[in-house]
Amino acid sequence: MKLTSGVEQATCIIVLLATQDSRSPLASDHISARLDVSPSYLKKIMRKLVVKGLVISVPGNNGGFSLAKSPEQITGLEIIEAMEGEISIFSDNGLLTKAFEDGIHASQGVEVLNNIFKGANDVLKDYFSKFTVADLLKKSMSLSELPSLDWNNTSLKDFLKKEMKENADD
Amino acid sequence: MKLTSGVEQATCIIVLLATQDSRSPLASDHISARLDVSPSYLKKIMRKLVVKGLVISVPGNNGGFSLAKSPEQITGLEIIEAMEGEISIFSDNGLLTKAFEDGIHASQGVEVLNNIFKGANDVLKDYFSKFTVADLLKKSMSLSELPSLDWNNTSLKDFLKKEMKENADD
DNA sequence: GATGGCCTACTCGGATAATGCATGTCCGAGTATCAGCGG
DNA sequence: CCGCTGATACTCGGACATGCATTATCCGAGTAGGCCATC
């Protein structure tokens, strides 16, 4: 229940690239020196960001990395998923079905639990997709611009309701 | 960004103890056989649950484990925190301050990021504290009983607003 | 027959290895630059 | 003087070790229950 330290590093990299307003790409060694982290490991992280499409790499002399999008278009969720893959906090080994083997409570409990964690995933995705790198760069942020405070959004609520509705039909 | 498989196992243990309505304690070997998991490792998990105060252990002959509370009083958050300690998804090594060293954006960005992840922690805590083991046991769950659908709760919102207000005063 | 003590078998409990994944490192593949040469 | 060609130095890129946390295991400490000797 902890996201890897690579996420922190990746975030810093993106921020650093965003604050460098020069259009020339930044070499990975330059970045690692700036952040005072291992050059080798940083390259590994850079690669993940490239694969995810957040930054672009320029090979050859005077090469380096640049942002692939504007800071407004890079969400926290993208950074996290670039490093860790899709968010899926619950490791389901189907163990719960055995706990319910007595049959009294059928598989309803399993469904409920799965929905709960599925919901947790969506909560996190929703949350992190709301803030962008640009939010971090604003010098003074007004309250209305605060990331992810739209608690009245109903997408998740509807999703769960639908799920449960189907179960209720049994 | 994944909670350990121990959480799944712990959840199953609690469910199993809850469904056993006999008042006599259940031996750990019995539980491990029932769930088909390693007896040794299960004991380690049991110990964590005991320390957290979710189950009580009875030593000696015919001993075993029983729930320390009623299923209604055991929340998902308690189970998770029993296994993994307090939820803290972001590993802060203070790296971001270096990314902002250019001074242009001051430490405002650091504050924003910390608030975001602090908020994520609270969202998860709030979410998991809303569902109880009893929710899993209900044979047919009505929509109004769904755990954690109170999206209009304002505790987190207020928290973040307060935080940002203080920053805005600078 | 009742009672006290002892012994045993069973339980949990903590110290001790093995595994898996994130972390960290190294060397090879590829390309833009630049110098030199020829036209 | 201009254009081509080759070497070169720099970049990224992926294969290879290391460390730590979770997972898994074993043996020891402690207790409730039963058995037996004694009163």
mmCIF file of N, CA and C in Angstrom, chain B residues 52-126:
data_model
loop_
_atom_site.group_PDB
_atom_site.id
_atom_site.type_symbol
_atom_site.label_atom_id
_atom_site.label_comp_id
_atom_site.label_asym_id
_atom_site.label_seq_id
_atom_site.Cartn_x
_atom_site.Cartn_y
_atom_site.Cartn_z
ATOM 1 N N LYS B 52 -3.303 -5.765 16.927
ATOM 2 C CA LYS B 52 -4.199 -4.667 16.545
ATOM 3 C C LYS B 52 -5.490 -4.682 17.353
ATOM 4 N N GLY B 53 -5.760 -5.829 17.989
ATOM 5 C CA GLY B 53 -6.956 -5.896 18.823
ATOM 6 C C GLY B 53 -8.207 -6.322 18.083
ATOM 7 N N LEU B 54 -8.029 -6.960 16.941
ATOM 8 C CA LEU B 54 -9.201 -7.411 16.186
ATOM 9 C C LEU B 54 -9.644 -8.800 16.610
ATOM 10 N N VAL B 55 -8.687 -9.640 16.977
ATOM 11 C CA VAL B 55 -9.027 -10.976 17.477
ATOM 12 C C VAL B 55 -8.317 -11.186 18.806
ATOM 13 N N ILE B 56 -8.816 -12.151 19.579
ATOM 14 C CA ILE B 56 -8.159 -12.485 20.833
ATOM 15 C C ILE B 56 -7.692 -13.927 20.769
ATOM 16 N N SER B 57 -6.566 -14.168 21.370
ATOM 17 C CA SER B 57 -5.996 -15.512 21.320
ATOM 18 C C SER B 57 -6.188 -16.205 22.660
ATOM 19 N N VAL B 58 -6.510 -17.475 22.588
ATOM 20 C CA VAL B 58 -6.687 -18.280 23.798
ATOM 21 C C VAL B 58 -5.644 -19.389 23.785
ATOM 22 N N PRO B 59 -4.684 -19.343 24.688
ATOM 23 C CA PRO B 59 -3.626 -20.353 24.699
ATOM 24 C C PRO B 59 -4.107 -21.649 25.336
ATOM 25 N N GLY B 60 -3.242 -22.632 25.309
ATOM 26 C CA GLY B 60 -3.539 -23.892 25.978
ATOM 27 C C GLY B 60 -4.368 -24.849 25.157
ATOM 28 N N ASN B 61 -4.733 -25.931 25.790
ATOM 29 C CA ASN B 61 -5.513 -26.962 25.115
ATOM 30 C C ASN B 61 -6.892 -26.412 24.724
ATOM 31 N N ASN B 62 -7.355 -26.851 23.558
ATOM 32 C CA ASN B 62 -8.635 -26.371 23.028
ATOM 33 C C ASN B 62 -8.647 -24.854 22.860
ATOM 34 N N GLY B 63 -7.459 -24.306 22.725
ATOM 35 C CA GLY B 63 -7.366 -22.868 22.545
ATOM 36 C C GLY B 63 -7.610 -22.483 21.101
ATOM 37 N N GLY B 64 -7.278 -21.239 20.761
ATOM 38 C CA GLY B 64 -7.476 -20.772 19.392
ATOM 39 C C GLY B 64 -7.724 -19.278 19.355
ATOM 40 N N PHE B 65 -8.464 -18.842 18.356
ATOM 41 C CA PHE B 65 -8.722 -17.413 18.175
ATOM 42 C C PHE B 65 -10.211 -17.141 18.055
ATOM 43 N N SER B 66 -10.591 -15.992 18.578
ATOM 44 C CA SER B 66 -11.967 -15.532 18.420
ATOM 45 C C SER B 66 -11.946 -14.065 18.042
ATOM 46 N N LEU B 67 -13.048 -13.602 17.475
ATOM 47 C CA LEU B 67 -13.165 -12.184 17.182
ATOM 48 C C LEU B 67 -13.197 -11.392 18.478
ATOM 49 N N ALA B 68 -12.530 -10.255 18.471
ATOM 50 C CA ALA B 68 -12.539 -9.405 19.662
ATOM 51 C C ALA B 68 -13.713 -8.447 19.645
ATOM 52 N N LYS B 69 -14.273 -8.237 18.468
ATOM 53 C CA LYS B 69 -15.418 -7.331 18.352
ATOM 54 C C LYS B 69 -16.483 -8.003 17.493
ATOM 55 N N SER B 70 -17.602 -7.380 17.422
ATOM 56 C CA SER B 70 -18.638 -7.862 16.526
ATOM 57 C C SER B 70 -18.284 -7.454 15.092
ATOM 58 N N PRO B 71 -18.728 -8.199 14.100
ATOM 59 C CA PRO B 71 -18.426 -7.870 12.694
ATOM 60 C C PRO B 71 -18.798 -6.438 12.333
ATOM 61 N N GLU B 72 -19.812 -5.896 12.960
ATOM 62 C CA GLU B 72 -20.204 -4.518 12.654
ATOM 63 C C GLU B 72 -19.128 -3.526 13.075
ATOM 64 N N GLN B 73 -18.302 -3.915 14.033
ATOM 65 C CA GLN B 73 -17.314 -2.977 14.575
ATOM 66 C C GLN B 73 -15.944 -3.104 13.913
ATOM 67 N N ILE B 74 -15.786 -4.101 13.054
ATOM 68 C CA ILE B 74 -14.495 -4.288 12.394
ATOM 69 C C ILE B 74 -14.547 -3.680 10.996
ATOM 70 N N THR B 75 -13.750 -2.647 10.793
ATOM 71 C CA THR B 75 -13.752 -1.983 9.496
ATOM 72 C C THR B 75 -12.627 -2.511 8.617
ATOM 73 N N GLY B 76 -12.770 -2.296 7.330
ATOM 74 C CA GLY B 76 -11.730 -2.688 6.385
ATOM 75 C C GLY B 76 -10.421 -1.976 6.678
ATOM 76 N N LEU B 77 -10.539 -0.722 7.092
ATOM 77 C CA LEU B 77 -9.333 0.034 7.393
ATOM 78 C C LEU B 77 -8.537 -0.625 8.499
ATOM 79 N N GLU B 78 -9.243 -1.123 9.513
ATOM 80 C CA GLU B 78 -8.537 -1.767 10.616
ATOM 81 C C GLU B 78 -7.756 -2.983 10.149
ATOM 82 N N ILE B 79 -8.390 -3.771 9.286
ATOM 83 C CA ILE B 79 -7.710 -4.967 8.777
ATOM 84 C C ILE B 79 -6.462 -4.573 7.994
ATOM 85 N N ILE B 80 -6.616 -3.590 7.127
ATOM 86 C CA ILE B 80 -5.486 -3.159 6.304
ATOM 87 C C ILE B 80 -4.357 -2.628 7.174
ATOM 88 N N GLU B 81 -4.722 -1.765 8.117
ATOM 89 C CA GLU B 81 -3.679 -1.164 8.944
ATOM 90 C C GLU B 81 -3.059 -2.170 9.914
ATOM 91 N N ALA B 82 -3.824 -3.189 10.261
ATOM 92 C CA ALA B 82 -3.249 -4.238 11.105
ATOM 93 C C ALA B 82 -2.110 -4.925 10.364
ATOM 94 N N MET B 83 -2.270 -5.079 9.064
ATOM 95 C CA MET B 83 -1.268 -5.792 8.282
ATOM 96 C C MET B 83 -0.126 -4.896 7.823
ATOM 97 N N GLU B 84 -0.425 -3.672 7.493
ATOM 98 C CA GLU B 84 0.572 -2.839 6.823
ATOM 99 C C GLU B 84 0.939 -1.577 7.581
ATOM 100 N N GLY B 85 0.386 -1.390 8.734
ATOM 101 C CA GLY B 85 0.619 -0.139 9.423
ATOM 102 C C GLY B 85 -0.232 0.955 8.819
ATOM 103 N N GLU B 86 -0.040 2.149 9.288
ATOM 104 C CA GLU B 86 -0.862 3.253 8.812
ATOM 105 C C GLU B 86 -0.656 3.486 7.327
ATOM 106 N N ILE B 87 -1.753 3.778 6.655
ATOM 107 C CA ILE B 87 -1.696 4.025 5.207
ATOM 108 C C ILE B 87 -0.895 5.288 4.927
ATOM 109 N N SER B 88 0.091 5.158 4.067
ATOM 110 C CA SER B 88 0.886 6.309 3.651
ATOM 111 C C SER B 88 1.450 5.993 2.287
ATOM 112 N N ILE B 89 0.711 6.348 1.256
ATOM 113 C CA ILE B 89 1.051 5.856 -0.077
ATOM 114 C C ILE B 89 2.255 6.551 -0.680
ATOM 115 N N PHE B 90 2.570 7.737 -0.230
ATOM 116 C CA PHE B 90 3.644 8.485 -0.883
ATOM 117 C C PHE B 90 4.935 8.408 -0.073
ATOM 118 N N SER B 91 6.003 7.979 -0.735
ATOM 119 C CA SER B 91 7.300 7.924 -0.068
ATOM 120 C C SER B 91 8.040 9.220 -0.354
ATOM 121 N N ASP B 92 8.101 10.068 0.639
ATOM 122 C CA ASP B 92 8.681 11.390 0.453
ATOM 123 C C ASP B 92 10.142 11.403 0.889
ATOM 124 N N ASN B 93 11.021 11.546 -0.072
ATOM 125 C CA ASN B 93 12.441 11.660 0.237
ATOM 126 C C ASN B 93 12.941 13.089 0.049
ATOM 127 N N GLY B 94 12.013 13.993 -0.043
ATOM 128 C CA GLY B 94 12.381 15.384 -0.205
ATOM 129 C C GLY B 94 13.047 15.707 -1.524
ATOM 130 N N LEU B 95 12.787 14.858 -2.496
ATOM 131 C CA LEU B 95 13.438 15.035 -3.784
ATOM 132 C C LEU B 95 12.863 16.219 -4.541
ATOM 133 N N LEU B 96 11.593 16.459 -4.309
ATOM 134 C CA LEU B 96 10.921 17.488 -5.100
ATOM 135 C C LEU B 96 11.501 18.872 -4.831
ATOM 136 N N THR B 97 11.992 19.079 -3.620
ATOM 137 C CA THR B 97 12.570 20.387 -3.318
ATOM 138 C C THR B 97 13.747 20.687 -4.250
ATOM 139 N N LYS B 98 14.461 19.632 -4.610
ATOM 140 C CA LYS B 98 15.595 19.829 -5.522
ATOM 141 C C LYS B 98 15.128 20.182 -6.924
ATOM 142 N N ALA B 99 13.997 19.590 -7.321
ATOM 143 C CA ALA B 99 13.479 19.891 -8.644
ATOM 144 C C ALA B 99 13.062 21.351 -8.748
ATOM 145 N N PHE B 100 12.696 21.918 -7.604
ATOM 146 C CA PHE B 100 12.237 23.309 -7.600
ATOM 147 C C PHE B 100 13.340 24.273 -7.205
ATOM 148 N N GLU B 101 14.550 23.801 -7.188
ATOM 149 C CA GLU B 101 15.638 24.622 -6.671
ATOM 150 C C GLU B 101 15.859 25.921 -7.441
ATOM 151 N N ASP B 102 15.307 25.969 -8.644
ATOM 152 C CA ASP B 102 15.526 27.191 -9.419
ATOM 153 C C ASP B 102 14.901 28.401 -8.733
ATOM 154 N N GLY B 103 14.019 28.129 -7.768
ATOM 155 C CA GLY B 103 13.489 29.230 -6.970
ATOM 156 C C GLY B 103 12.341 29.958 -7.602
ATOM 157 N N ILE B 104 12.124 29.746 -8.862
ATOM 158 C CA ILE B 104 11.053 30.481 -9.537
ATOM 159 C C ILE B 104 9.689 30.164 -8.931
ATOM 160 N N HIS B 105 9.493 28.859 -8.684
ATOM 161 C CA HIS B 105 8.179 28.448 -8.205
ATOM 162 C C HIS B 105 8.170 28.206 -6.702
ATOM 163 N N ALA B 106 9.256 28.607 -6.063
ATOM 164 C CA ALA B 106 9.332 28.518 -4.611
ATOM 165 C C ALA B 106 8.960 27.118 -4.129
ATOM 166 N N SER B 107 8.507 27.035 -2.893
ATOM 167 C CA SER B 107 8.159 25.738 -2.336
ATOM 168 C C SER B 107 6.665 25.485 -2.422
ATOM 169 N N GLN B 108 6.000 26.321 -3.160
ATOM 170 C CA GLN B 108 4.557 26.166 -3.274
ATOM 171 C C GLN B 108 4.192 24.816 -3.883
ATOM 172 N N GLY B 109 4.936 24.438 -4.914
ATOM 173 C CA GLY B 109 4.651 23.166 -5.567
ATOM 174 C C GLY B 109 4.807 21.985 -4.633
ATOM 175 N N VAL B 110 5.808 22.062 -3.762
ATOM 176 C CA VAL B 110 6.007 20.986 -2.795
ATOM 177 C C VAL B 110 4.802 20.863 -1.893
ATOM 178 N N GLU B 111 4.325 22.001 -1.433
ATOM 179 C CA GLU B 111 3.147 22.004 -0.565
ATOM 180 C C GLU B 111 1.951 21.391 -1.272
ATOM 181 N N VAL B 112 1.763 21.812 -2.500
ATOM 182 C CA VAL B 112 0.611 21.305 -3.252
ATOM 183 C C VAL B 112 0.676 19.795 -3.373
ATOM 184 N N LEU B 113 1.849 19.300 -3.742
ATOM 185 C CA LEU B 113 1.985 17.856 -3.914
ATOM 186 C C LEU B 113 1.742 17.109 -2.607
ATOM 187 N N ASN B 114 2.320 17.626 -1.547
ATOM 188 C CA ASN B 114 2.110 16.975 -0.254
ATOM 189 C C ASN B 114 0.634 16.949 0.111
ATOM 190 N N ASN B 115 -0.044 18.043 -0.158
ATOM 191 C CA ASN B 115 -1.470 18.072 0.145
ATOM 192 C C ASN B 115 -2.230 17.059 -0.692
ATOM 193 N N ILE B 116 -1.826 16.940 -1.925
ATOM 194 C CA ILE B 116 -2.511 16.003 -2.807
ATOM 195 C C ILE B 116 -2.404 14.582 -2.277
ATOM 196 N N PHE B 117 -1.207 14.196 -1.883
ATOM 197 C CA PHE B 117 -1.034 12.825 -1.424
ATOM 198 C C PHE B 117 -1.590 12.630 -0.015
ATOM 199 N N LYS B 118 -1.469 13.662 0.785
ATOM 200 C CA LYS B 118 -2.127 13.595 2.090
ATOM 201 C C LYS B 118 -3.616 13.390 1.882
ATOM 202 N N GLY B 119 -4.146 14.106 0.920
ATOM 203 C CA GLY B 119 -5.564 13.958 0.611
ATOM 204 C C GLY B 119 -5.885 12.555 0.129
ATOM 205 N N ALA B 120 -4.983 11.985 -0.687
ATOM 206 C CA ALA B 120 -5.208 10.628 -1.183
ATOM 207 C C ALA B 120 -5.240 9.646 -0.024
ATOM 208 N N ASN B 121 -4.343 9.832 0.915
ATOM 209 C CA ASN B 121 -4.363 8.985 2.106
ATOM 210 C C ASN B 121 -5.714 9.061 2.801
ATOM 211 N N ASP B 122 -6.176 10.283 2.985
ATOM 212 C CA ASP B 122 -7.432 10.462 3.703
ATOM 213 C C ASP B 122 -8.603 9.873 2.930
ATOM 214 N N VAL B 123 -8.547 9.996 1.608
ATOM 215 C CA VAL B 123 -9.611 9.418 0.799
ATOM 216 C C VAL B 123 -9.680 7.912 1.023
ATOM 217 N N LEU B 124 -8.530 7.275 1.005
ATOM 218 C CA LEU B 124 -8.499 5.827 1.183
ATOM 219 C C LEU B 124 -8.948 5.436 2.593
ATOM 220 N N LYS B 125 -8.418 6.139 3.566
ATOM 221 C CA LYS B 125 -8.807 5.835 4.943
ATOM 222 C C LYS B 125 -10.304 5.975 5.110
ATOM 223 N N ASP B 126 -10.797 7.080 4.604
ATOM 224 C CA ASP B 126 -12.221 7.332 4.705
ATOM 225 C C ASP B 126 -13.005 6.220 4.012
#
